[in-house]
PDB file of C-alpha atoms and ligand atoms in Angstrom:
ATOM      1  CA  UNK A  19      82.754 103.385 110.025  1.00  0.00           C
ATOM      2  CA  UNK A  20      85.187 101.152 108.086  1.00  0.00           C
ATOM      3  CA  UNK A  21      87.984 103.155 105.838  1.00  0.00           C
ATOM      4  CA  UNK A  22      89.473 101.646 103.060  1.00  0.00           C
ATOM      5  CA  UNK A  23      92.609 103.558 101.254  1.00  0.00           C
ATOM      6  CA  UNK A  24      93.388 102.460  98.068  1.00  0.00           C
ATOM      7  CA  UNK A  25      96.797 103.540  95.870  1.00  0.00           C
ATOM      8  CA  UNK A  26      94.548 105.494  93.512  1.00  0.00           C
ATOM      9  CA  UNK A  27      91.541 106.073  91.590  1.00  0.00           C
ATOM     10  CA  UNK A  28      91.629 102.305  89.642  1.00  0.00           C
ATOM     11  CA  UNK A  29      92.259 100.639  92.913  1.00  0.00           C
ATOM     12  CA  UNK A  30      89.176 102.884  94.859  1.00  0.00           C
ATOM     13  CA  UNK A  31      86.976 101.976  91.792  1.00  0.00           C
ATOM     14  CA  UNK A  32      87.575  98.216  91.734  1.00  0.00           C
ATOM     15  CA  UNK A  33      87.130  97.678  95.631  1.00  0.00           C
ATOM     16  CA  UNK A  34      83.634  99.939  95.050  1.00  0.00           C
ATOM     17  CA  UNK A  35      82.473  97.928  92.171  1.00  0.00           C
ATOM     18  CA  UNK A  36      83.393  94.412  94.570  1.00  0.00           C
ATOM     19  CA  UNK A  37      81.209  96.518  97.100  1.00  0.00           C
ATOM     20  CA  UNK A  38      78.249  97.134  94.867  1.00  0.00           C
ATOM     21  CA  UNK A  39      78.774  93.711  92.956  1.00  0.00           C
ATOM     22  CA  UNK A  40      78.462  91.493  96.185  1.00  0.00           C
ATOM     23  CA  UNK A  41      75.306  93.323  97.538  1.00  0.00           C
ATOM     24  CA  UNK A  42      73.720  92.771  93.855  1.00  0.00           C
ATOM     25  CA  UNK A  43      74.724  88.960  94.137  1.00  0.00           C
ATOM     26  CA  UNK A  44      73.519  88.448  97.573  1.00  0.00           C
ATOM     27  CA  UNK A  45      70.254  90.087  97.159  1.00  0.00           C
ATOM     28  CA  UNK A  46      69.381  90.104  93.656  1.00  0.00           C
ATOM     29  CA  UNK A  47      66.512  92.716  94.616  1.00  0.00           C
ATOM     30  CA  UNK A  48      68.238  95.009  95.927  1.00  0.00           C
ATOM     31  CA  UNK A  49      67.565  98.982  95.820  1.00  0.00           C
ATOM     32  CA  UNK A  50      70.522 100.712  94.857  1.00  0.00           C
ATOM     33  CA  UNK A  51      70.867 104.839  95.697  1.00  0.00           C
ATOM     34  CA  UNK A  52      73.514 105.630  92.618  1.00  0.00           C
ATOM     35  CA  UNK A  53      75.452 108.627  92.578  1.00  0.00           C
ATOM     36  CA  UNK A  54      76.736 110.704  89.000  1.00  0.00           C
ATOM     37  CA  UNK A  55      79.760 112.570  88.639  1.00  0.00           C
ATOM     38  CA  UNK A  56      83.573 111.334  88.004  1.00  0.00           C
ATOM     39  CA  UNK A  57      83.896 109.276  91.462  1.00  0.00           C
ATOM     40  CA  UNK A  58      81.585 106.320  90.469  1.00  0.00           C
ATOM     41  CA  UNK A  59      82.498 106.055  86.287  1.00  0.00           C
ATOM     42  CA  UNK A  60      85.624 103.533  87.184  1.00  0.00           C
ATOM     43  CA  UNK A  61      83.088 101.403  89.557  1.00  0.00           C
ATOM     44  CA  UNK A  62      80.215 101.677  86.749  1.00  0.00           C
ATOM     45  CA  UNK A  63      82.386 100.609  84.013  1.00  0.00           C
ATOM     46  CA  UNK A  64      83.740  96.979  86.134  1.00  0.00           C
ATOM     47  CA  UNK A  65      79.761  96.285  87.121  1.00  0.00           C
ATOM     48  CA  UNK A  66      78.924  96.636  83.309  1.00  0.00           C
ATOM     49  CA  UNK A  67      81.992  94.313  82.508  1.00  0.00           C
ATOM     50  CA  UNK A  68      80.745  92.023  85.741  1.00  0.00           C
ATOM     51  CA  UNK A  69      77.520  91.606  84.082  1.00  0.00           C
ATOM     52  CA  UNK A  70      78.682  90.644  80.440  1.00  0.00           C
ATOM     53  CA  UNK A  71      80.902  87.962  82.020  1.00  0.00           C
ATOM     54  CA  UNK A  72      77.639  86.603  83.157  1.00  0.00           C
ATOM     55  CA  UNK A  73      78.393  87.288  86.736  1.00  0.00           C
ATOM     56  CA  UNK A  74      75.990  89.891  87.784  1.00  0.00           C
ATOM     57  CA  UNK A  75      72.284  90.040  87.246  1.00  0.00           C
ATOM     58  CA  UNK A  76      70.438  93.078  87.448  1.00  0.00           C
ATOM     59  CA  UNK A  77      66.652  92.330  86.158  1.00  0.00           C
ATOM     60  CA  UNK A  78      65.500  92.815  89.745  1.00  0.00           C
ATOM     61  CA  UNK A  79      67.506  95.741  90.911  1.00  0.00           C
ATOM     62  CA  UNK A  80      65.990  98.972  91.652  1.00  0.00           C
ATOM     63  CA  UNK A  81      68.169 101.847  91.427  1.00  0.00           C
ATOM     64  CA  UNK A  82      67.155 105.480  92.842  1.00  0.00           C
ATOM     65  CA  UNK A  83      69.717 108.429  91.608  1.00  0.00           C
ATOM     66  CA  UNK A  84      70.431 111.237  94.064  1.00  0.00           C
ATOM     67  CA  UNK A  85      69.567 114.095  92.045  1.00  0.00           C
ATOM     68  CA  UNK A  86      69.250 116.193  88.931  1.00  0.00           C
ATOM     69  CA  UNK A  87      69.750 119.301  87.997  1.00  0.00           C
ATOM     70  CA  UNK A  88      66.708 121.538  87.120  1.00  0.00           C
ATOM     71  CA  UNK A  89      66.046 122.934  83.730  1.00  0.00           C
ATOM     72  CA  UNK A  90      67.951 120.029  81.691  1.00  0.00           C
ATOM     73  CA  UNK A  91      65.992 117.197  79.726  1.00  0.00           C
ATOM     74  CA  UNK A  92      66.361 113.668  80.780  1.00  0.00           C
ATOM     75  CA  UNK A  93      68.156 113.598  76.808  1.00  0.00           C
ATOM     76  CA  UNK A  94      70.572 116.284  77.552  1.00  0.00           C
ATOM     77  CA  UNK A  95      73.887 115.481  77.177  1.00  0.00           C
ATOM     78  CA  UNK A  96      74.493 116.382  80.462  1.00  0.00           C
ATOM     79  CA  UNK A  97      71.426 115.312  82.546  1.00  0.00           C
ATOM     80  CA  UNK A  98      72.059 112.897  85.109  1.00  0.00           C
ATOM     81  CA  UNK A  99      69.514 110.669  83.404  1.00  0.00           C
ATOM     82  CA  UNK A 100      71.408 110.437  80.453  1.00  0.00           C
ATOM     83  CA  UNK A 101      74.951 109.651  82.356  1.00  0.00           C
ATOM     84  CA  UNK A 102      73.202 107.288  84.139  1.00  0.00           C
ATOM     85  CA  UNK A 103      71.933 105.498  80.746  1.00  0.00           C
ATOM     86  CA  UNK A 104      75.650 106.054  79.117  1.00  0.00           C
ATOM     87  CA  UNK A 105      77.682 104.944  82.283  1.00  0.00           C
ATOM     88  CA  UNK A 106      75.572 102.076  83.515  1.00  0.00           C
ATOM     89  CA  UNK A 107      71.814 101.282  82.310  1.00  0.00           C
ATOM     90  CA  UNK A 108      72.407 100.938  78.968  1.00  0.00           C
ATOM     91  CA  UNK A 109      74.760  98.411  79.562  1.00  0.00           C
ATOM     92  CA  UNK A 110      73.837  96.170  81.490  1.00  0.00           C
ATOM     93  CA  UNK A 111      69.695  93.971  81.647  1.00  0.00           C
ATOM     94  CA  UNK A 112      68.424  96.801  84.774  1.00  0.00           C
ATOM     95  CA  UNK A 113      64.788  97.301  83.412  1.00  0.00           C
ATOM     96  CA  UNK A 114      64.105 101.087  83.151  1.00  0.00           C
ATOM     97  CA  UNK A 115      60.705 101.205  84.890  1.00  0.00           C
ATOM     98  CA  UNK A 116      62.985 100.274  87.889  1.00  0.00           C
ATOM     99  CA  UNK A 117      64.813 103.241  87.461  1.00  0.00           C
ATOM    100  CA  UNK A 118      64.499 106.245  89.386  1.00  0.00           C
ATOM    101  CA  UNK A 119      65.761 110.009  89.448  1.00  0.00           C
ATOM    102  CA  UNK A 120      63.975 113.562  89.958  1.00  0.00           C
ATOM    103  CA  UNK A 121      62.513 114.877  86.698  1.00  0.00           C
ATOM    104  CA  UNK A 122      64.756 117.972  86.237  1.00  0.00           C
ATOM    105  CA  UNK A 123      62.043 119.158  83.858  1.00  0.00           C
ATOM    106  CA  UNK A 124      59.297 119.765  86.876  1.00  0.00           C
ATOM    107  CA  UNK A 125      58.894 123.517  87.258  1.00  0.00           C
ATOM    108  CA  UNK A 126      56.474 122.581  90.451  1.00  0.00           C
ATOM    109  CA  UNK A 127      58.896 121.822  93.014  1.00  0.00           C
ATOM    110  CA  UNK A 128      56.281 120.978  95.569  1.00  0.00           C
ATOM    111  CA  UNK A 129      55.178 118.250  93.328  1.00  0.00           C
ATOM    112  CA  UNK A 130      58.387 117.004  92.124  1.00  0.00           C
ATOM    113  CA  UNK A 131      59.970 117.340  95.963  1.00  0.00           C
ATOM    114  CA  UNK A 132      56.596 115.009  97.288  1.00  0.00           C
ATOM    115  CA  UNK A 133      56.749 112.435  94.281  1.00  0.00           C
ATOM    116  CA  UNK A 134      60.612 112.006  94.233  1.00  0.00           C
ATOM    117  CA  UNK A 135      60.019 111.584  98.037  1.00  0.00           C
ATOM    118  CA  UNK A 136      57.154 108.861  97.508  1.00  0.00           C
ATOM    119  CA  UNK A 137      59.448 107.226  95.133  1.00  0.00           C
ATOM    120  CA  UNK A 138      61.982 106.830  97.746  1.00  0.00           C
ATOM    121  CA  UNK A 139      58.854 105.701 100.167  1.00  0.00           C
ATOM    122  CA  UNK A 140      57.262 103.086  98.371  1.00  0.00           C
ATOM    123  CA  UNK A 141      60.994 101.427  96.826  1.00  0.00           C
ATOM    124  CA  UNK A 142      62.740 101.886  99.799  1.00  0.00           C
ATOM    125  CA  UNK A 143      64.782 101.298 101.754  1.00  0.00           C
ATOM    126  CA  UNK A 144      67.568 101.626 100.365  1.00  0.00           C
ATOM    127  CA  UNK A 145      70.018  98.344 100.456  1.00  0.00           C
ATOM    128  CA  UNK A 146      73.248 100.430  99.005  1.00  0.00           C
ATOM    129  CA  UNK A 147      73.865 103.934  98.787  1.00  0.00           C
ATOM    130  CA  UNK A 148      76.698 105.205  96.778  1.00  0.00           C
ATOM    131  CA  UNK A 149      77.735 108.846  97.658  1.00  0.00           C
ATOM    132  CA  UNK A 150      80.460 110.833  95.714  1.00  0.00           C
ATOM    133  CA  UNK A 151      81.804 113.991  97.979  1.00  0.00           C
ATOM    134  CA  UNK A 152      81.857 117.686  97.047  1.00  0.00           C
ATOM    135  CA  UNK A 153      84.729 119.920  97.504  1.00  0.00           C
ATOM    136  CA  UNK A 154      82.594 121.853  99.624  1.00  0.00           C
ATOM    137  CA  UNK A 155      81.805 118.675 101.633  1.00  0.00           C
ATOM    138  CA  UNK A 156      78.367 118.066  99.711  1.00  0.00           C
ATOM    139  CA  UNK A 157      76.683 114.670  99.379  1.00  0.00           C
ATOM    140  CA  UNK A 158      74.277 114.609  96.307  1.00  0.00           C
ATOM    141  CA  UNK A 159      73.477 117.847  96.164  1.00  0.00           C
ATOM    142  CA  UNK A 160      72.954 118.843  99.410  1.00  0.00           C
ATOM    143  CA  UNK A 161      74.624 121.828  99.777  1.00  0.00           C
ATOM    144  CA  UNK A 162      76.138 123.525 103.216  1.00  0.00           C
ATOM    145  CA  UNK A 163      73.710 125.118 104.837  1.00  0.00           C
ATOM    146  CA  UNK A 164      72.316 125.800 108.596  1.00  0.00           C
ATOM    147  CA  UNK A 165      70.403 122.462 108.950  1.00  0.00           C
ATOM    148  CA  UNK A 166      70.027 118.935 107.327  1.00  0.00           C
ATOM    149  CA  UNK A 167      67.509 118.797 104.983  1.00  0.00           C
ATOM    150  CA  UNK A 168      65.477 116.002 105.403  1.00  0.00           C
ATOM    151  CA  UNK A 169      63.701 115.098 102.417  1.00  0.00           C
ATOM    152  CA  UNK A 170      64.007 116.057  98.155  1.00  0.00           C
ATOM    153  CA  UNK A 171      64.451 119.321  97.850  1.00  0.00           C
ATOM    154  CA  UNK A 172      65.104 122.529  95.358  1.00  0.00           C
ATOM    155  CA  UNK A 173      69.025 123.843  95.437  1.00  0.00           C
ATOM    156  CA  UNK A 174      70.305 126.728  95.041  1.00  0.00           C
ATOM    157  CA  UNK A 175      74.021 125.311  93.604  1.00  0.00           C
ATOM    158  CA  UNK A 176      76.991 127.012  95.542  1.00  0.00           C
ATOM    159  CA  UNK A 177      79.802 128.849  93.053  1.00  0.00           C
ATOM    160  CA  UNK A 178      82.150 126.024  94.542  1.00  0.00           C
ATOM    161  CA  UNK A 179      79.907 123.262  92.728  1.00  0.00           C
ATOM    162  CA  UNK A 180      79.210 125.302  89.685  1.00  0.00           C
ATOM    163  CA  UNK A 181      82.612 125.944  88.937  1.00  0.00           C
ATOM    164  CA  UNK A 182      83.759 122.337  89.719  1.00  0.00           C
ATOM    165  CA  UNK A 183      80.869 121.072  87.635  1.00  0.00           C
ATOM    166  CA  UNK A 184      81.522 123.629  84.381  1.00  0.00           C
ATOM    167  CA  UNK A 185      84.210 120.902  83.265  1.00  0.00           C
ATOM    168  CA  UNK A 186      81.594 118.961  82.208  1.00  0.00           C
ATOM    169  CA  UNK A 187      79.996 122.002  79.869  1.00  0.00           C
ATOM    170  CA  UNK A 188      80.873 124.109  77.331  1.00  0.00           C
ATOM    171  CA  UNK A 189      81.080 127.718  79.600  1.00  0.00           C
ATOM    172  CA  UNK A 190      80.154 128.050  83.150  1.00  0.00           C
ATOM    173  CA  UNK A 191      76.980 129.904  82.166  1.00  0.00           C
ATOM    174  CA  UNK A 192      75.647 126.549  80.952  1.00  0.00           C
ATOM    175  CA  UNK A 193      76.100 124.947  83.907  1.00  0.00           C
ATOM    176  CA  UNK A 194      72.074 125.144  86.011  1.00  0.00           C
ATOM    177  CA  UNK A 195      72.208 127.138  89.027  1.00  0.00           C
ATOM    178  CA  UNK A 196      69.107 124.497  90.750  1.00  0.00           C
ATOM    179  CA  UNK A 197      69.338 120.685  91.206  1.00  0.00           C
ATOM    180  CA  UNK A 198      66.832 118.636  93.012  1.00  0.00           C
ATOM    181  CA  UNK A 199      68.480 116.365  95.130  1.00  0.00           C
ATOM    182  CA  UNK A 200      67.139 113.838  97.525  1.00  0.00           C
ATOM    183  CA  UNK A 201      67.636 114.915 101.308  1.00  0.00           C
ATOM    184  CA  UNK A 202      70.504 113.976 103.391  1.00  0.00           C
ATOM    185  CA  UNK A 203      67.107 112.320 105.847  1.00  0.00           C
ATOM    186  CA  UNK A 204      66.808 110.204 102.702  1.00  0.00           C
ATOM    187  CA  UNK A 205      70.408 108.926 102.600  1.00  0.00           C
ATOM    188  CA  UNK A 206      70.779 108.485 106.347  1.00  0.00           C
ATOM    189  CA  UNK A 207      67.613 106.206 106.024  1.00  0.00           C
ATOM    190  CA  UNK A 208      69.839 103.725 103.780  1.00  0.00           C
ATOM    191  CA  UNK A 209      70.756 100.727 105.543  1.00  0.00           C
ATOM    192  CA  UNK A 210      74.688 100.725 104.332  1.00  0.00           C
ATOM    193  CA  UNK A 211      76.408 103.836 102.612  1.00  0.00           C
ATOM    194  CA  UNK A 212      79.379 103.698 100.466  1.00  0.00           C
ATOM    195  CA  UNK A 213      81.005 106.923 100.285  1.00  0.00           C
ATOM    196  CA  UNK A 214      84.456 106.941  97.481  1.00  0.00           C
ATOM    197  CA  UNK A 215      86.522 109.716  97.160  1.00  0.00           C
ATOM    198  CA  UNK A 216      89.826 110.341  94.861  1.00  0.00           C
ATOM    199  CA  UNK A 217      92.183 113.136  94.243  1.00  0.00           C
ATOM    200  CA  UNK A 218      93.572 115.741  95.876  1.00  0.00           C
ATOM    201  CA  UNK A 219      90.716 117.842  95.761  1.00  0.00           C
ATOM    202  CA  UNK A 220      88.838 116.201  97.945  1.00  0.00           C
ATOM    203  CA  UNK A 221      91.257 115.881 100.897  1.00  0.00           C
ATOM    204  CA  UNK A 222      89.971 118.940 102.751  1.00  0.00           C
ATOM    205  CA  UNK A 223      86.279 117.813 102.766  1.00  0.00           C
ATOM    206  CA  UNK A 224      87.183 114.109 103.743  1.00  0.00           C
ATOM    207  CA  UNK A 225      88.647 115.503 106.891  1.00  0.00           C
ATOM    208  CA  UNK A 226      85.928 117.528 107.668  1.00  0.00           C
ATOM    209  CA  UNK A 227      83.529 114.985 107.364  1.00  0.00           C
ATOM    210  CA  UNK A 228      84.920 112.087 109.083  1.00  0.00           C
ATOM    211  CA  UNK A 229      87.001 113.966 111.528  1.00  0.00           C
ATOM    212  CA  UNK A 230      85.244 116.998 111.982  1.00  0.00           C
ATOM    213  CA  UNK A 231      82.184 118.605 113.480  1.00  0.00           C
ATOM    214  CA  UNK A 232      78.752 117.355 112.680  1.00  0.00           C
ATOM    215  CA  UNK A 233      77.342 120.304 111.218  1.00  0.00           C
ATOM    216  CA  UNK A 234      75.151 121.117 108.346  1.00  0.00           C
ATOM    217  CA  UNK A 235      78.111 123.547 106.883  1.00  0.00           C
ATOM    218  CA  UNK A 236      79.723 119.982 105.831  1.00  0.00           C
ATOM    219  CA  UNK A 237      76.755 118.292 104.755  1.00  0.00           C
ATOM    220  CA  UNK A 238      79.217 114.800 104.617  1.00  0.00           C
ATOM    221  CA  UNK A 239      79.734 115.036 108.213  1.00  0.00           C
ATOM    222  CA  UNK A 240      76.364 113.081 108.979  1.00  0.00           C
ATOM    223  CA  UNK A 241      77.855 109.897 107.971  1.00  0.00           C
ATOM    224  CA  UNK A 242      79.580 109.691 111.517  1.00  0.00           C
ATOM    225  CA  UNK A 243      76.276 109.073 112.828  1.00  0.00           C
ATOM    226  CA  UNK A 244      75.428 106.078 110.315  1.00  0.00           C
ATOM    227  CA  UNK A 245      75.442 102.852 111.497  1.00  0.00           C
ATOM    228  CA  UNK A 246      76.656 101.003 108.591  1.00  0.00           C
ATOM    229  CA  UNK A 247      79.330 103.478 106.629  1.00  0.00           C
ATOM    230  CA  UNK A 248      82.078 102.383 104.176  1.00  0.00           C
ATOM    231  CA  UNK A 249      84.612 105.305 102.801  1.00  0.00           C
ATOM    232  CA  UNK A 250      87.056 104.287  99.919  1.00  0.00           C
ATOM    233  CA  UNK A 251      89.221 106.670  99.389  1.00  0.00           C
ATOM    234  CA  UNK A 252      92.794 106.866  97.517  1.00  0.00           C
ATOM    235  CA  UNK A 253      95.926 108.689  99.387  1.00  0.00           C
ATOM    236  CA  UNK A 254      95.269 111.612  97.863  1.00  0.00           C
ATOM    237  CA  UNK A 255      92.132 112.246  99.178  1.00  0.00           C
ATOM    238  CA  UNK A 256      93.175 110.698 102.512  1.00  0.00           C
ATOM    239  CA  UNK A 257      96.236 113.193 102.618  1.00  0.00           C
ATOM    240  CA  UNK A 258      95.185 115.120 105.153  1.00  0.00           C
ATOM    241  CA  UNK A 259      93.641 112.438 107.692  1.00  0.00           C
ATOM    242  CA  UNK A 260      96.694 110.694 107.230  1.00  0.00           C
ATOM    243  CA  UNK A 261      98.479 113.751 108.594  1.00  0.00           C
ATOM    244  CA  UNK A 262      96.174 114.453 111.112  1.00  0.00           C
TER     245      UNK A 262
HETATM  246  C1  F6R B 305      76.251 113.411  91.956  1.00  0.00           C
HETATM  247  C2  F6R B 305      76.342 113.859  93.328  1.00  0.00           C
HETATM  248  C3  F6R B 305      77.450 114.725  93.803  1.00  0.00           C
HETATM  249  C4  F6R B 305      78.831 114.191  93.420  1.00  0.00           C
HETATM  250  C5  F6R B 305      79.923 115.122  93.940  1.00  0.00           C
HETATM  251  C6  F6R B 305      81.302 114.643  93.545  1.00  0.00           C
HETATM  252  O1  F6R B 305      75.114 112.607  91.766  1.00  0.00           O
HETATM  253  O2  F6R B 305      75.474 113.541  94.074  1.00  0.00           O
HETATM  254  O3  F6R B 305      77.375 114.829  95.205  1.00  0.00           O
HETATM  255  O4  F6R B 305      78.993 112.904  93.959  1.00  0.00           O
HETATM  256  O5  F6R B 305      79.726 116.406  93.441  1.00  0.00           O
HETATM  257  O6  F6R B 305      81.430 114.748  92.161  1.00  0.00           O
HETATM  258  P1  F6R B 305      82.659 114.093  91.386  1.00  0.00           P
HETATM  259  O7  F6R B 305      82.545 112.622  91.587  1.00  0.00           O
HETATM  260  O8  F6R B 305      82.437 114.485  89.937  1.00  0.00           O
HETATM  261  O9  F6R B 305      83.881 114.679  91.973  1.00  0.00           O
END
């Protein structure tokens, strides 16, 4: 496991997008696992500027997202399709049928669970995964629990993520209670994981996961068994290790 501590959340986001930028350079078809949420918008917005310098091409990249929330339309405001479209795909030549997330929409989760995991199948493996961290320790939306879940499945969203997600909406009772979210099987599968973490908030789970237990309760903490894992994470979330 390498770990990389940057000043702050600029610095984290540049030496993610060099990350992301050199595995899209060096293999042009690459599958990319993308991640939503605050940690990746600084790394999103320097591969969109990467591209219309003419340095990054991204008509043969794949990209499968971690997860969605049930219930909300791929044109909600705050689906993860549409910050995927707003923060990256829109911006830069990805074509969409090479895009990939769960259809929050599916009411059968049995079907939605199998085709997300087919998807994951048949494009795989996964070159690059990109993995923001939960306060709770949560990677995509895998949630602590008693065991790992393998593949996609249906989750029930902990108060801790449903209060740190009702920034993004106008009252907490807006925010979904259910995601789908591909397994942490799934991610453990990908050949290299880059994990980025900033802020304060964060410092707690960091710890945990790196430096404590493997358990399911801290869903992060199966990174220390990956082969190939990158963390980038600013002082403030490394507080804590740095303590340690
Ligand atoms: C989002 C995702 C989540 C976030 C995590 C951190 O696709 O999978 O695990 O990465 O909740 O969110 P932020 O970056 O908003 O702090």
């Amino acid at each position: 496991m390498r770990i990389i501590v940057t000043k702050n959340y600029e610095e984290m986001s540049r030496k993610a997008a060099n990350l992301i930028a050199a595995q899209v350079m060096m293999k042009p078809d690459s599958v990319l696992g993308l991640a939503t949420g605050s940690s990746p918008i600084g790394a999103y917005k320097l591969l969109v500027e990467g591209y219309k310098k003419g340095d990054l091409d991204f008509s043969d990249i794949t990209s499968i997202n971690l997860d969605e929330y049930v219930g909300l339309p791929a044109d909600h405001n705050q689906s993860y399709a549409y910050f995927m479209r707003e923060n990256l795909f829109n911006h830069v030549n990805i074509k969409m049928e090479n895009v990939f997330l769960p259809n929050g929409m599916e009411s059968d989760e049995t079907k939605e669970c199998e085709r997300y995991d087919e998807v994951i199948r048949s494009h795989g493996p996964i070159d690059l995964q990109l993995l923001g961290l939960g306060e709770n320790g949560h990677i995509g939306f895998n949630e602590p629990d008693s065991f790992f879940a393998d593949g996609t499945h249906k989750v029930s969203l902990t108060e801790s993520t449903i209060n740190a997600n009702s920034r993004l909406f106008n009252s907490i009772d807006e925010v979904p209670t259910f995601a789908y979210s591909m397994g942490v099987g799934s991610i453990m599968r990908a050949k290299q994981i880059l994990l980025i973490a900033s802020g304060k908030k964060k410092a707690d789970a960091l710890c945990k996961a790196l430096f404590g237990p493997v358990t399911p309760e801290v869903p992060a903490s199966a990174l220390q068994f990956h082969h190939d894992v990158t963390i980038i994470a600013d002082e403030a979330a490394y507080a804590l290790i740095a303590k340690r």
